[in-house]
């Protein structure tokens, strides 16, 4: 059985989430060292530097909408609502999230916010499909 385009985009978004976890962790380890990474991290840690902080915030930003995205796609699948709205919505969400990461990492203002809005539009398209 082949996966629908919508679920393929969910799978790619999960891969992106794992990459973002790794990128933020590697940036933080580069700042504080492998001993910090291997340790229990019980004490107070210094605030993250620019790159690590940006990657950590980009990761947190993805995790704010990821459950909504997955839930909306699953509901659309169960209810037989896959169509143009879910197809284009999942693509907009994924590719916006993909583009968002380097824009955030390099500190690009305004365009980053515009790209975030494109991802939100994709998410809203999927949710709208649940009601049509």
Backbone as ProteinMPNN parsed JSONL, in Angstrom:
{"seq_chain_A": "XXXXXXXXXXXXXXXXXXXXXXXXXXXXXXXXXXXXXXXXXXXXXXXXXXXXXXXXXXXXXXXXXXXXXXXXXXXXXXXXXXXXXXXXXXXXXXXXXXXXXXXXXXXXXXXXXXXXXXXXXXXXXXXXXXXX", "coords_chain_A": {"N_chain_A": [[0.844, -1.174, 0.0], [0.639, 2.144, -0.913], [1.866, 5.214, 0.439], [-0.021, 8.169, 1.082], [0.357, 11.428, -0.466], [0.066, 13.366, 1.525], [0.72, 12.027, 3.935], [3.316, 11.326, 3.345], [4.483, 13.851, 3.421], [4.089, 14.404, 6.133], [5.82, 12.469, 7.19], [8.288, 13.405, 6.158], [8.367, 15.816, 7.547], [8.676, 14.903, 10.138], [11.244, 13.832, 9.932], [12.598, 16.223, 9.452], [12.175, 17.396, 11.969], [13.754, 15.748, 13.602], [16.259, 16.304, 12.508], [16.429, 19.005, 13.21], [16.516, 18.799, 16.014], [18.996, 17.539, 16.289], [20.703, 19.464, 15.087], [20.415, 21.715, 16.767], [21.341, 20.598, 19.15], [23.976, 19.915, 18.443], [25.043, 22.451, 17.944], [24.874, 23.567, 20.473], [26.541, 21.827, 21.888], [28.929, 22.406, 20.604], [29.409, 24.879, 21.685], [29.626, 24.391, 24.476], [31.034, 22.054, 24.845], [31.995, 18.541, 24.619], [32.12, 17.2, 27.045], [30.213, 18.503, 28.612], [27.942, 17.79, 27.142], [27.887, 15.024, 27.503], [27.513, 14.89, 30.176], [25.44, 15.094, 33.191], [24.152, 17.502, 33.339], [23.231, 18.935, 35.547], [23.7, 21.36, 36.873], [23.529, 24.98, 36.693], [23.251, 26.26, 33.469], [25.031, 28.21, 31.07], [23.515, 30.869, 29.135], [22.422, 30.107, 25.787], [24.501, 30.631, 22.879], [24.354, 32.776, 19.948], [23.833, 31.223, 17.495], [23.19, 28.621, 18.483], [21.05, 29.306, 20.157], [19.225, 30.351, 18.303], [18.744, 28.076, 16.715], [17.642, 26.41, 18.644], [15.328, 27.844, 19.279], [14.027, 27.799, 16.791], [13.531, 25.077, 16.595], [11.807, 24.729, 18.803], [9.73, 26.297, 17.887], [8.818, 24.829, 15.671], [7.886, 22.602, 17.076], [5.684, 23.647, 18.335], [3.614, 23.753, 16.463], [3.641, 21.277, 15.242], [2.182, 19.04, 16.474], [-0.451, 19.853, 15.917], [-0.446, 19.906, 13.143], [0.08, 17.162, 12.523], [-2.15, 15.987, 13.788], [-4.282, 17.171, 12.343], [-3.831, 16.156, 9.766], [-4.127, 13.401, 10.227], [-6.809, 13.281, 11.101], [-8.056, 14.239, 8.766], [-7.426, 12.145, 7.046], [-8.725, 9.93, 8.26], [-11.371, 10.751, 8.081], [-11.762, 10.845, 5.381], [-11.107, 13.156, 3.915], [-9.046, 13.967, 2.301], [-7.682, 15.889, -0.297], [-7.409, 18.587, -2.631], [-6.987, 20.765, -0.862], [-5.725, 19.571, 1.393], [-3.54, 18.388, 0.16], [-2.061, 20.592, -0.976], [-1.844, 22.104, 1.321], [-0.282, 20.506, 3.1], [2.09, 20.448, 1.665], [2.777, 23.203, 1.558], [3.086, 23.713, 4.318], [5.23, 21.923, 5.049], [7.39, 22.709, 3.29], [7.649, 25.395, 3.944], [8.403, 25.17, 6.63], [10.84, 23.905, 6.271], [12.349, 25.847, 4.896], [12.284, 27.829, 6.782], [14.083, 27.165, 8.847], [16.937, 27.635, 8.08], [16.651, 30.38, 7.595], [15.998, 31.371, 10.12], [18.267, 30.501, 11.546], [20.296, 32.048, 10.387], [19.474, 34.509, 11.124], [17.636, 36.084, 9.653], [15.424, 38.619, 9.318], [11.894, 39.432, 8.954], [11.504, 38.182, 6.265], [11.716, 35.63, 7.262], [9.528, 35.665, 9.014], [7.465, 35.96, 7.153], [7.703, 33.542, 5.764], [7.031, 31.829, 7.855], [4.344, 32.507, 8.1], [3.386, 31.5, 5.681], [3.668, 28.768, 6.175], [1.811, 28.57, 8.258], [-0.506, 29.207, 6.814], [-0.652, 26.931, 5.196], [-1.151, 25.009, 7.181], [-3.649, 25.92, 8.091], [-5.107, 25.481, 5.762], [-5.247, 22.689, 5.72], [-6.744, 22.222, 8.028], [-9.068, 23.568, 7.301], [-9.97, 21.861, 5.323], [-11.129, 19.866, 6.774], [-13.648, 20.686, 7.274], [-15.05, 20.998, 4.963]], "CA_chain_A": [[0.0, 0.0, 0.0], [1.422, 3.363, -1.017], [1.491, 6.317, 1.332], [-0.575, 9.352, 0.434], [1.28, 12.569, -0.425], [-0.055, 14.043, 2.814], [1.484, 11.309, 4.951], [4.728, 11.456, 2.975], [4.925, 15.142, 3.947], [4.189, 14.24, 7.587], [7.064, 11.73, 7.452], [9.408, 14.321, 5.918], [8.378, 16.794, 8.632], [9.266, 14.226, 11.293], [12.686, 13.803, 9.672], [13.058, 17.592, 9.703], [12.194, 17.596, 13.423], [14.934, 15.05, 14.121], [17.415, 17.09, 12.073], [16.476, 20.217, 14.023], [16.992, 18.402, 17.342], [20.436, 17.311, 16.161], [21.409, 20.713, 14.789], [20.439, 22.526, 17.991], [22.22, 19.911, 20.096], [25.369, 20.048, 17.999], [25.465, 23.84, 18.149], [25.051, 23.761, 21.918], [27.735, 21.069, 22.256], [30.081, 23.167, 20.105], [29.631, 25.979, 22.633], [29.918, 23.973, 25.851], [31.934, 20.913, 24.835], [31.484, 17.174, 24.683], [31.964, 16.814, 28.449], [28.895, 19.016, 29.011], [26.927, 16.993, 26.459], [27.856, 13.692, 28.104], [27.221, 15.003, 31.603], [24.045, 15.086, 33.652], [23.637, 18.868, 33.176], [22.485, 19.265, 36.762], [23.915, 22.733, 37.301], [23.047, 26.093, 35.869], [23.963, 26.374, 32.198], [25.025, 29.568, 30.52], [22.561, 31.007, 28.029], [23.001, 29.69, 24.505], [25.003, 31.65, 21.968], [23.401, 33.174, 18.898], [23.419, 30.138, 16.602], [22.495, 27.578, 19.247], [19.777, 29.869, 20.59], [18.315, 30.428, 17.151], [18.343, 26.719, 16.341], [16.755, 25.917, 19.7], [14.019, 28.513, 19.131], [13.396, 27.275, 15.575], [13.034, 23.75, 16.96], [10.626, 24.926, 19.665], [8.678, 26.84, 17.038], [8.247, 23.695, 14.938], [7.168, 21.727, 17.997], [4.41, 24.272, 18.699], [2.574, 23.468, 15.463], [3.738, 19.907, 14.736], [1.042, 18.19, 16.869], [-1.652, 20.306, 15.205], [-0.259, 19.433, 11.758], [-0.121, 15.706, 12.486], [-3.544, 15.71, 14.129], [-5.161, 17.572, 11.243], [-3.661, 15.2, 8.655], [-4.719, 12.126, 10.636], [-8.272, 13.436, 11.057], [-8.451, 14.322, 7.354], [-7.333, 10.793, 6.49], [-9.796, 9.093, 8.832], [-12.667, 11.242, 7.61], [-11.809, 10.839, 3.919], [-11.108, 14.552, 3.475], [-7.877, 14.302, 1.494], [-7.995, 16.52, -1.576], [-6.515, 19.684, -3.004], [-6.607, 21.567, 0.311], [-4.748, 18.86, 2.213], [-2.335, 18.201, -0.66], [-1.298, 21.837, -1.02], [-1.58, 22.526, 2.691], [0.867, 19.773, 3.646], [3.292, 20.908, 0.954], [3.121, 24.539, 2.038], [3.577, 23.603, 5.69], [6.558, 21.305, 5.09], [8.444, 23.498, 2.646], [7.849, 26.602, 4.742], [9.184, 24.78, 7.806], [12.192, 23.601, 5.793], [12.997, 27.12, 4.574], [12.304, 28.618, 8.011], [15.235, 26.834, 9.697], [18.123, 28.447, 7.79], [16.358, 31.807, 7.761], [16.121, 31.662, 11.548], [19.661, 30.288, 11.954], [21.108, 33.172, 9.915], [18.925, 35.741, 11.68], [16.995, 36.877, 8.607], [14.111, 39.081, 9.796], [10.796, 39.726, 8.028], [11.294, 37.065, 5.337], [11.457, 34.482, 8.133], [8.143, 35.776, 9.475], [6.616, 35.693, 5.988], [7.748, 32.092, 5.539], [6.239, 31.233, 8.932], [2.937, 32.717, 7.742], [3.075, 30.538, 4.611], [3.454, 27.489, 6.858], [0.522, 28.661, 8.953], [-1.55, 29.116, 5.783], [-0.758, 25.52, 4.853], [-1.82, 24.345, 8.29], [-5.059, 26.329, 8.054], [-5.737, 24.797, 4.627], [-5.548, 21.306, 6.132], [-7.852, 22.293, 8.983], [-10.265, 23.944, 6.545], [-10.437, 20.679, 4.595], [-11.92, 19.035, 7.692], [-14.999, 21.246, 7.376], [-15.695, 21.121, 3.641]], "C_chain_A": [[0.896, 1.247, 0.0], [0.922, 4.403, -0.033], [0.945, 7.467, 0.516], [0.467, 10.464, 0.459], [1.248, 13.296, 0.918], [0.779, 13.351, 3.894], [2.979, 11.285, 4.615], [5.282, 12.77, 3.524], [4.982, 15.121, 5.472], [5.503, 13.536, 7.924], [8.288, 12.623, 7.242], [9.503, 15.372, 7.027], [8.952, 16.176, 9.903], [10.784, 14.112, 11.137], [13.287, 15.193, 9.924], [13.142, 17.869, 11.2], [13.43, 16.946, 14.041], [16.204, 15.809, 13.739], [17.548, 18.352, 12.921], [16.943, 19.913, 15.445], [18.508, 18.236, 17.308], [21.218, 18.588, 15.938], [21.508, 21.591, 16.033], [21.382, 21.905, 19.017], [23.688, 20.038, 19.72], [25.882, 21.466, 18.198], [25.72, 24.105, 19.628], [26.302, 23.029, 22.396], [28.996, 21.79, 21.777], [30.418, 24.318, 21.052], [30.177, 25.492, 23.972], [30.805, 22.736, 25.953], [31.253, 19.573, 25.014], [31.276, 16.715, 26.124], [30.611, 17.297, 28.98], [27.798, 18.13, 28.424], [26.783, 15.626, 27.114], [27.451, 13.728, 29.568], [25.729, 15.036, 31.902], [23.372, 16.45, 33.534], [22.785, 19.306, 34.362], [22.586, 20.727, 37.143], [23.297, 23.741, 36.353], [23.895, 26.16, 34.594], [23.962, 27.821, 31.737], [23.999, 29.671, 29.398], [23.214, 30.604, 26.716], [23.519, 30.891, 23.723], [23.983, 31.904, 20.868], [22.908, 31.995, 18.071], [22.646, 29.068, 17.36], [21.127, 28.079, 19.696], [18.766, 29.933, 19.468], [17.827, 29.05, 16.747], [17.407, 26.114, 17.38], [15.37, 26.549, 19.584], [13.291, 28.035, 17.877], [12.803, 25.891, 15.838], [11.775, 23.872, 17.811], [9.452, 25.438, 18.848], [8.022, 25.735, 16.223], [7.381, 22.851, 15.866], [5.857, 22.337, 18.48], [3.297, 23.889, 17.735], [2.573, 22.016, 14.984], [2.586, 19.007, 15.2], [-0.256, 18.569, 16.152], [-1.612, 19.791, 13.766], [-0.549, 17.941, 11.662], [-1.584, 15.362, 12.776], [-4.494, 16.035, 12.99], [-5.053, 16.599, 10.069], [-4.294, 13.86, 9.003], [-6.25, 12.203, 10.585], [-8.76, 13.486, 9.61], [-8.416, 12.942, 6.703], [-8.487, 9.923, 6.966], [-11.153, 9.476, 8.256], [-12.782, 11.305, 6.079], [-11.815, 12.234, 3.318], [-9.874, 14.935, 2.664], [-8.329, 14.839, 0.143], [-7.014, 17.641, -1.83], [-6.072, 20.499, -1.791], [-5.554, 20.858, 1.159], [-3.446, 18.643, 1.448], [-1.473, 19.46, -0.633], [-0.962, 22.342, 0.376], [-0.377, 21.82, 3.298], [2.157, 20.203, 2.963], [3.724, 22.292, 1.432], [3.709, 24.478, 3.444], [5.003, 23.067, 5.709], [7.63, 22.21, 4.496], [8.683, 24.829, 3.354], [8.689, 26.28, 5.971], [10.632, 24.503, 7.424], [12.979, 24.886, 5.525], [13.188, 27.968, 5.829], [13.594, 28.401, 8.815], [16.473, 27.651, 9.331], [17.87, 29.949, 7.907], [16.491, 32.216, 9.225], [17.582, 31.558, 11.991], [20.554, 31.466, 11.554], [20.544, 34.524, 10.354], [18.282, 36.655, 10.658], [15.612, 37.32, 9.097], [13.12, 39.233, 8.637], [10.529, 38.579, 7.057], [10.992, 35.8, 6.139], [10.012, 34.505, 8.601], [7.157, 35.499, 8.345], [6.559, 34.191, 5.699], [6.945, 31.368, 6.617], [4.755, 31.357, 8.618], [2.5, 31.786, 6.614], [2.827, 29.161, 5.218], [2.135, 27.463, 7.603], [-0.635, 28.565, 7.967], [-1.749, 27.664, 5.358], [-1.49, 24.733, 5.932], [-3.307, 24.665, 8.313], [-5.806, 25.701, 6.881], [-6.139, 23.366, 4.997], [-6.737, 21.302, 7.08], [-9.153, 22.654, 8.261], [-10.847, 22.742, 5.804], [-11.307, 19.783, 5.476], [-13.382, 19.464, 7.705], [-15.7, 21.422, 6.03], [-16.029, 19.761, 3.081]], "O_chain_A": [[1.801, 1.37, 0.826], [-0.265, 4.472, 0.286], [1.39, 7.713, -0.605], [1.363, 10.454, 1.303], [2.275, 13.781, 1.392], [1.462, 14.013, 4.675], [3.813, 11.229, 5.518], [6.403, 12.813, 4.031], [5.853, 15.769, 6.053], [6.217, 13.953, 8.835], [9.217, 12.605, 8.049], [10.604, 15.773, 7.403], [9.641, 16.856, 10.663], [11.523, 14.278, 12.108], [14.349, 15.318, 10.534], [14.088, 18.513, 11.652], [14.076, 17.535, 14.907], [17.119, 15.942, 14.552], [18.655, 18.726, 13.307], [17.695, 20.697, 16.023], [19.216, 18.731, 18.185], [22.28, 18.779, 16.53], [22.568, 22.148, 16.319], [22.137, 22.618, 19.679], [24.541, 20.244, 20.583], [27.036, 21.66, 18.58], [26.677, 24.793, 19.985], [27.046, 23.556, 23.223], [30.015, 21.786, 22.468], [31.584, 24.684, 21.198], [31.083, 26.104, 24.538], [31.278, 22.406, 27.04], [30.12, 19.472, 25.483], [30.367, 15.934, 26.402], [29.94, 16.573, 29.716], [26.847, 17.764, 29.114], [25.668, 15.126, 27.261], [27.085, 12.699, 30.137], [24.885, 15.012, 31.005], [22.148, 16.543, 33.62], [21.755, 19.961, 34.2], [21.633, 21.283, 37.689], [22.646, 23.4, 35.365], [25.123, 26.12, 34.658], [23.011, 28.563, 31.982], [23.654, 28.665, 28.779], [24.426, 30.745, 26.554], [23.041, 32.013, 23.885], [22.896, 31.326, 20.858], [21.702, 31.784, 17.953], [21.569, 28.655, 16.93], [20.145, 27.34, 19.619], [17.593, 29.611, 19.654], [16.643, 28.863, 16.467], [16.479, 25.384, 17.03], [14.358, 25.873, 19.767], [12.07, 27.882, 17.894], [11.713, 25.572, 15.364], [10.786, 23.185, 17.558], [8.307, 25.055, 19.09], [6.798, 25.704, 16.097], [6.284, 22.433, 15.496], [4.999, 21.615, 18.987], [2.152, 23.719, 18.152], [1.597, 21.572, 14.379], [2.048, 18.264, 14.38], [-1.063, 17.7, 15.822], [-2.613, 19.305, 13.24], [-1.333, 17.508, 10.817], [-2.18, 14.537, 12.083], [-5.408, 15.264, 12.701], [-6.06, 16.256, 9.45], [-4.936, 13.245, 8.152], [-6.903, 11.29, 10.081], [-9.757, 12.852, 9.266], [-9.286, 12.613, 5.898], [-9.146, 9.26, 6.165], [-11.983, 8.61, 7.977], [-13.793, 11.769, 5.552], [-12.471, 12.463, 2.301], [-9.678, 16.114, 2.368], [-9.248, 14.303, -0.477], [-5.905, 17.636, -1.296], [-4.906, 20.884, -1.699], [-4.589, 21.486, 1.597], [-2.366, 18.71, 2.033], [-0.288, 19.398, -0.303], [0.093, 22.942, 0.585], [0.459, 22.457, 3.94], [3.199, 20.31, 3.609], [4.907, 22.523, 1.682], [4.72, 25.123, 3.724], [5.888, 23.674, 6.312], [8.66, 22.451, 5.124], [9.806, 25.333, 3.36], [9.593, 27.04, 6.317], [11.548, 24.834, 8.176], [14.15, 24.987, 5.892], [14.145, 28.737, 5.924], [14.131, 29.345, 9.395], [17.025, 28.315, 10.208], [18.769, 30.705, 8.275], [17.031, 33.278, 9.532], [18.078, 32.418, 12.72], [21.464, 31.838, 12.296], [21.085, 35.569, 9.991], [18.37, 37.876, 10.779], [14.724, 36.485, 9.271], [13.506, 39.164, 7.47], [9.416, 38.053, 7.034], [10.135, 35.001, 5.761], [9.34, 33.474, 8.588], [6.123, 34.869, 8.566], [5.492, 33.643, 5.424], [6.252, 30.395, 6.321], [3.991, 30.419, 8.843], [1.356, 31.332, 6.598], [1.889, 28.466, 4.827], [1.423, 26.459, 7.586], [-1.639, 27.912, 8.253], [-2.882, 27.216, 5.18], [-2.341, 23.895, 5.634], [-4.132, 23.778, 8.529], [-7.0, 25.42, 6.984], [-7.219, 22.895, 4.639], [-7.636, 20.472, 6.949], [-10.213, 22.11, 8.573], [-12.064, 22.617, 5.671], [-12.133, 19.025, 4.967], [-14.255, 18.693, 8.103], [-16.817, 21.937, 5.97], [-16.574, 19.663, 1.981]]}, "name": "protein", "num_of_chains": 1, "seq": "XXXXXXXXXXXXXXXXXXXXXXXXXXXXXXXXXXXXXXXXXXXXXXXXXXXXXXXXXXXXXXXXXXXXXXXXXXXXXXXXXXXXXXXXXXXXXXXXXXXXXXXXXXXXXXXXXXXXXXXXXXXXXXXXXXXX"}
